[in-house]
Coordinates of C-alpha atoms in Angstrom, one line a residue:
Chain A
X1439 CA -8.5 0.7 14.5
X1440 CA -10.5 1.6 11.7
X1441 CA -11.6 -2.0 9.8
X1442 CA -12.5 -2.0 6.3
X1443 CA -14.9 -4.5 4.5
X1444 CA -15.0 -5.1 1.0
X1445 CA -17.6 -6.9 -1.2
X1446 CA -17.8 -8.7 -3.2
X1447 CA -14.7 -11.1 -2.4
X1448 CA -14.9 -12.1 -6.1
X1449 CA -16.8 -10.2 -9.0
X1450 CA -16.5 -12.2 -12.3
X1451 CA -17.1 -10.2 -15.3
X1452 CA -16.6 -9.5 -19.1
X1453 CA -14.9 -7.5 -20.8
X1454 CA -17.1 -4.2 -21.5
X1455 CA -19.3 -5.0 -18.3
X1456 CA -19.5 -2.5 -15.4
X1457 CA -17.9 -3.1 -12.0
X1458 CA -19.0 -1.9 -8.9
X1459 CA -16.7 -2.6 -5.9
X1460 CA -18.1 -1.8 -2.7
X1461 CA -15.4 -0.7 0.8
X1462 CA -17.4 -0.1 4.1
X1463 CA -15.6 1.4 7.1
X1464 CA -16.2 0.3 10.9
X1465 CA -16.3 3.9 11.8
X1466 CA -16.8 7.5 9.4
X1467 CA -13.9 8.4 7.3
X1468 CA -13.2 11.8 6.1
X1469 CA -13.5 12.3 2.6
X1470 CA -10.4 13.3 2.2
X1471 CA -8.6 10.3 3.1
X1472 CA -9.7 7.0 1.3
X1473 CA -7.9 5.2 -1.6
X1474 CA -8.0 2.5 -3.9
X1475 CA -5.4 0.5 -5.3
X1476 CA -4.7 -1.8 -8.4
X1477 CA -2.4 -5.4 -7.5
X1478 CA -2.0 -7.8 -10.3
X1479 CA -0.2 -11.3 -9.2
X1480 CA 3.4 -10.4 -9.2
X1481 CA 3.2 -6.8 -9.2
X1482 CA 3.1 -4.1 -6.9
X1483 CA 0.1 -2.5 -6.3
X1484 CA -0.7 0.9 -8.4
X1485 CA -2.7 4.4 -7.2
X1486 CA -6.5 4.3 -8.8
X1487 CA -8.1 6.9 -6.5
X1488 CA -7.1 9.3 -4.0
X1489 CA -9.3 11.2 -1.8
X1490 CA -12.6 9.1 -2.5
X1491 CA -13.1 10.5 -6.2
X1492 CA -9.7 11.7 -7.5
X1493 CA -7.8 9.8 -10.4
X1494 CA -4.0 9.2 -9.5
X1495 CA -1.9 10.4 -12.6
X1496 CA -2.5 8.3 -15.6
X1497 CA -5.4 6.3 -14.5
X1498 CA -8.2 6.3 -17.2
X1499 CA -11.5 8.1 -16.6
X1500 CA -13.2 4.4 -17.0
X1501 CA -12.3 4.9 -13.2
X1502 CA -14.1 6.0 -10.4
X1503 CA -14.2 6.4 -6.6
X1504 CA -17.4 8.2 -5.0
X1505 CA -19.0 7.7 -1.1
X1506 CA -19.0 9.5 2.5
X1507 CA -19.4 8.6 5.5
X1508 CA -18.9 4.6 5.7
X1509 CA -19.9 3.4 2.8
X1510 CA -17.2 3.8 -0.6
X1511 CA -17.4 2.5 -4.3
X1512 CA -14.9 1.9 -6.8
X1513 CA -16.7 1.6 -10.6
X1514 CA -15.0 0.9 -13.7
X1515 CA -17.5 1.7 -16.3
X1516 CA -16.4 -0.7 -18.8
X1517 CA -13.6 -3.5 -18.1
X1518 CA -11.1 -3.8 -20.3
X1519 CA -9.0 -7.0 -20.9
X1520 CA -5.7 -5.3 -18.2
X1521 CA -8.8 -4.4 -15.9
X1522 CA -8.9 -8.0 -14.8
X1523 CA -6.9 -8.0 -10.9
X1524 CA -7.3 -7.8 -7.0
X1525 CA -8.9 -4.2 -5.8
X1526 CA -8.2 -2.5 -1.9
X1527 CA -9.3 0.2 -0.5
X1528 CA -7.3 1.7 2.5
X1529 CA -8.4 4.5 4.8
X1530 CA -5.1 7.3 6.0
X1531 CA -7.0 9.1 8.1
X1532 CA -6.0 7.6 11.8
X1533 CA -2.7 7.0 12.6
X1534 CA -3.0 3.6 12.1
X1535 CA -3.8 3.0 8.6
X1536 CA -5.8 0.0 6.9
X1537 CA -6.4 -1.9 3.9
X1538 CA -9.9 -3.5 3.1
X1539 CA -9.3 -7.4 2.1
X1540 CA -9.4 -7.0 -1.3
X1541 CA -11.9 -7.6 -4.6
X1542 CA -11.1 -9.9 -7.2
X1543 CA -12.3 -9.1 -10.2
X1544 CA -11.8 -12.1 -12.5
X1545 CA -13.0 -12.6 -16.4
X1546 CA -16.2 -14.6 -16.1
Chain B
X746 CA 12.3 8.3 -13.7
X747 CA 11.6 8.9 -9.9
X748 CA 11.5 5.2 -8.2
X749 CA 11.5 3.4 -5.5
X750 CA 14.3 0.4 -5.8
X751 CA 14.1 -2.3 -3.3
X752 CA 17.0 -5.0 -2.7
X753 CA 16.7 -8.3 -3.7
X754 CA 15.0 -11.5 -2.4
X755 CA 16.1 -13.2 1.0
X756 CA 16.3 -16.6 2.4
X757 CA 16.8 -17.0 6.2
X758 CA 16.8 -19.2 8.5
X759 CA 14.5 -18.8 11.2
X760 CA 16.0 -16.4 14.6
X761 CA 18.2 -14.7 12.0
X762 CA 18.4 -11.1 11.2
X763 CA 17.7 -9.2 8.1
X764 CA 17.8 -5.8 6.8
X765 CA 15.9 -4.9 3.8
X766 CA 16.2 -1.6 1.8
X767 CA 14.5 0.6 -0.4
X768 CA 16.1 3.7 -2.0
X769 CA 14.7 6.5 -3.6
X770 CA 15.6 8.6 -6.9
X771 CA 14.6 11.7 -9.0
X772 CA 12.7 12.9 -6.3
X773 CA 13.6 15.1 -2.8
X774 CA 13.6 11.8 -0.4
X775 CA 13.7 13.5 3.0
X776 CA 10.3 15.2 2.5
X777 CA 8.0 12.6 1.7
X778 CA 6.8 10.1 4.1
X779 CA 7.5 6.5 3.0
X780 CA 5.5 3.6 4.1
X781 CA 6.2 -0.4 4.4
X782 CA 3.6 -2.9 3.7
X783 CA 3.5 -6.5 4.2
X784 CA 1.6 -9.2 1.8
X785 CA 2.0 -12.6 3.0
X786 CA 1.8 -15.7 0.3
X787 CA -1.8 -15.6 -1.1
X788 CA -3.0 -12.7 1.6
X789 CA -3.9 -9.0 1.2
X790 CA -2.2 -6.1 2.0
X791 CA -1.2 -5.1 5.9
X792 CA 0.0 -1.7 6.6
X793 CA 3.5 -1.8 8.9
X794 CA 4.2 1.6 8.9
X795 CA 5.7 4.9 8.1
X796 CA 8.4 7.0 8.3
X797 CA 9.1 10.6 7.4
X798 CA 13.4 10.4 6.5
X799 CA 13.8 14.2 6.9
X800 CA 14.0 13.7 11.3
X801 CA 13.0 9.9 10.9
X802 CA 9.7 9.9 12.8
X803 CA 8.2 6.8 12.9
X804 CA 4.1 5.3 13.4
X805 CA 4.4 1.6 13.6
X806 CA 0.9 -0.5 12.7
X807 CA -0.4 -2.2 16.2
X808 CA 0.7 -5.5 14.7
X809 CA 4.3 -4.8 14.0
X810 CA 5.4 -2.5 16.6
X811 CA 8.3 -4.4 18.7
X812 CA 8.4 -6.6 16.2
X813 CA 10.3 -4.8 12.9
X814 CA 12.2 -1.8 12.8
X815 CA 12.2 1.3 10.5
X816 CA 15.0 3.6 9.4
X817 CA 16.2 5.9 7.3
X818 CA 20.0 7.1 5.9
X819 CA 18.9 10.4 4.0
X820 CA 22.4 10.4 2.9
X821 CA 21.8 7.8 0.1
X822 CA 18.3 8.0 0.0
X823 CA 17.2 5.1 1.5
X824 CA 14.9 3.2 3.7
X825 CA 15.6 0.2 5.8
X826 CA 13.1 -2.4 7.5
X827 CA 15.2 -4.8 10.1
X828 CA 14.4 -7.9 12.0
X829 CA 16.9 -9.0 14.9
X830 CA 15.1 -12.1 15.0
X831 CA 13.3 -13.6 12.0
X832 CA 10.1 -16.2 12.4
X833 CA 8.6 -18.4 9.6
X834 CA 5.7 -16.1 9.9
X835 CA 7.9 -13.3 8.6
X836 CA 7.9 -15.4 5.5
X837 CA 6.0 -12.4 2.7
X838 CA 6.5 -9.9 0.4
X839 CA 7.6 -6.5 1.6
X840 CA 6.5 -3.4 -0.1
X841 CA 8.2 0.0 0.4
X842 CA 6.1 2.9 -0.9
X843 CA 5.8 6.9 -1.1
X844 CA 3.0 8.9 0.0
X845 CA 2.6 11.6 -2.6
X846 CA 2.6 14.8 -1.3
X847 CA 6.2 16.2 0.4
X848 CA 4.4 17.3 3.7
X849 CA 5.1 16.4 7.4
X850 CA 1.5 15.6 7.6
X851 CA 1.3 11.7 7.0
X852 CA -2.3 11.8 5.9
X853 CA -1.8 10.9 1.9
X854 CA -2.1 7.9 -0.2
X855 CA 0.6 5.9 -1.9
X856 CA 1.7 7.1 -5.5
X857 CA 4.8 5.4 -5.9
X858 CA 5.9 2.1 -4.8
X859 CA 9.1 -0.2 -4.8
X860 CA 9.0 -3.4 -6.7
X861 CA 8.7 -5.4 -3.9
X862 CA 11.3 -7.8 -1.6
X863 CA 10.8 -11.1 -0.9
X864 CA 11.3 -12.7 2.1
X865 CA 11.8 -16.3 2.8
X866 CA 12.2 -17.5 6.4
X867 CA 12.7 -21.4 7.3
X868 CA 12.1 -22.2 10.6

């Protein structure tokens, strides 16, 4: 099973800062076949990135996925207030599929 | 608007069994792969599964296999997750979700998901 580590657990931020969310893999991932995903409490969680670098439909270019190998990044280039919510990354390229543990990013 | 519609909460008592459902609309259901994931209170997000409804093959994660099972009624568009024997640690929210791309290759992330079904078990 492939595992997937996130960091940092928590990021606190402002509004307008940078985020840089970080996914490393236990073994190589094709990059064809890494995601991200959105969760805010109570909701389910939304498509960011497909593929490593590819925007879902509707996601805003402040967005970004870009990596190989092991190591992955999700940036947002400048947070906005709705920007503020829990982060995965999850790898489809085994059968068995996995989720990273998740980022927080909370308003600092 | 294509969705994913999942039935409403449960509460059950523990060594009970429980059916869950999620249907489809406004899309061709048999063709795309849909997926169940598990988020227990406060927790992250656990894969459980997939299954394609068009000849209902099924890839269980390590962790769930025996212990849930997955069908489909392509007649109605819609997905089922069963227990025959519910355990407080069932106790979670249960996500139904669509991979995006109408292929029998599983390999695709999750564009559209169901609202979510919660899932209470007393033991």
């Amino acid at each position: 099973e492939i595992v997937l580590t996130q960091s940092p657990g928590t990021l606190s931020l402002s509004p307008g800062d940078r985020a840089t969310l970080s996914c490393r893999t236990s073994q190589s991932v094709s990059s064809t076949y890494l995601a991200w995903y959105q969760q805010k409490p109570g909701q389910a969680p939304r498509l960011l990135i497909y593929g490593v670098s590819s925007r879902a439909t509707g996601i805003p270019d402040r967005f970004s996925g870009s990596g190989s190998g092991t190591d992955f990044t999700l940036t947002i280039s400048r947070l906005e207030p709705e920007d503020f919510a829990v982060y995965y990354c999850q790898q489809y390229v085994s059968s068995r599929w996995t989720f990273g543990q998740g980022t927080k990013v909370e308003i600092k | 608007e294509v969705q994913l519609a999942q039935s409403g909460a449960e509460i059950k008592k523990a060594g009970e069994s429980l059916r869950i459902s999620c249907q489809g609309s406004r899309y061709t259901f048999s063709t795309y792969w849909i997926a169940w994931v598990r988020q227990m209170p406060g927790k992250g997000l656990e894969w459980m599964g997939i299954i394609y409804p068009d000849d209902s093959d099924t890839r269980y994660g390590p962790s769930f296999h025996g212990q849930v099972t997955m069908s489909v009624d392509k007649s109605t568009g819609t997905a089922y997750l069963q227990w025959s024997s519910l355990r407080a640690s069932d106790t979670a929210m249960y996500f139904c979700a669509r991979l995006m791309i109408a292929s029998r290759d599983p390999y695709y992330a999750m564009d559209l998901w169901g609202q979510g079904t919660t899932v209470t078990v007393s033991s």
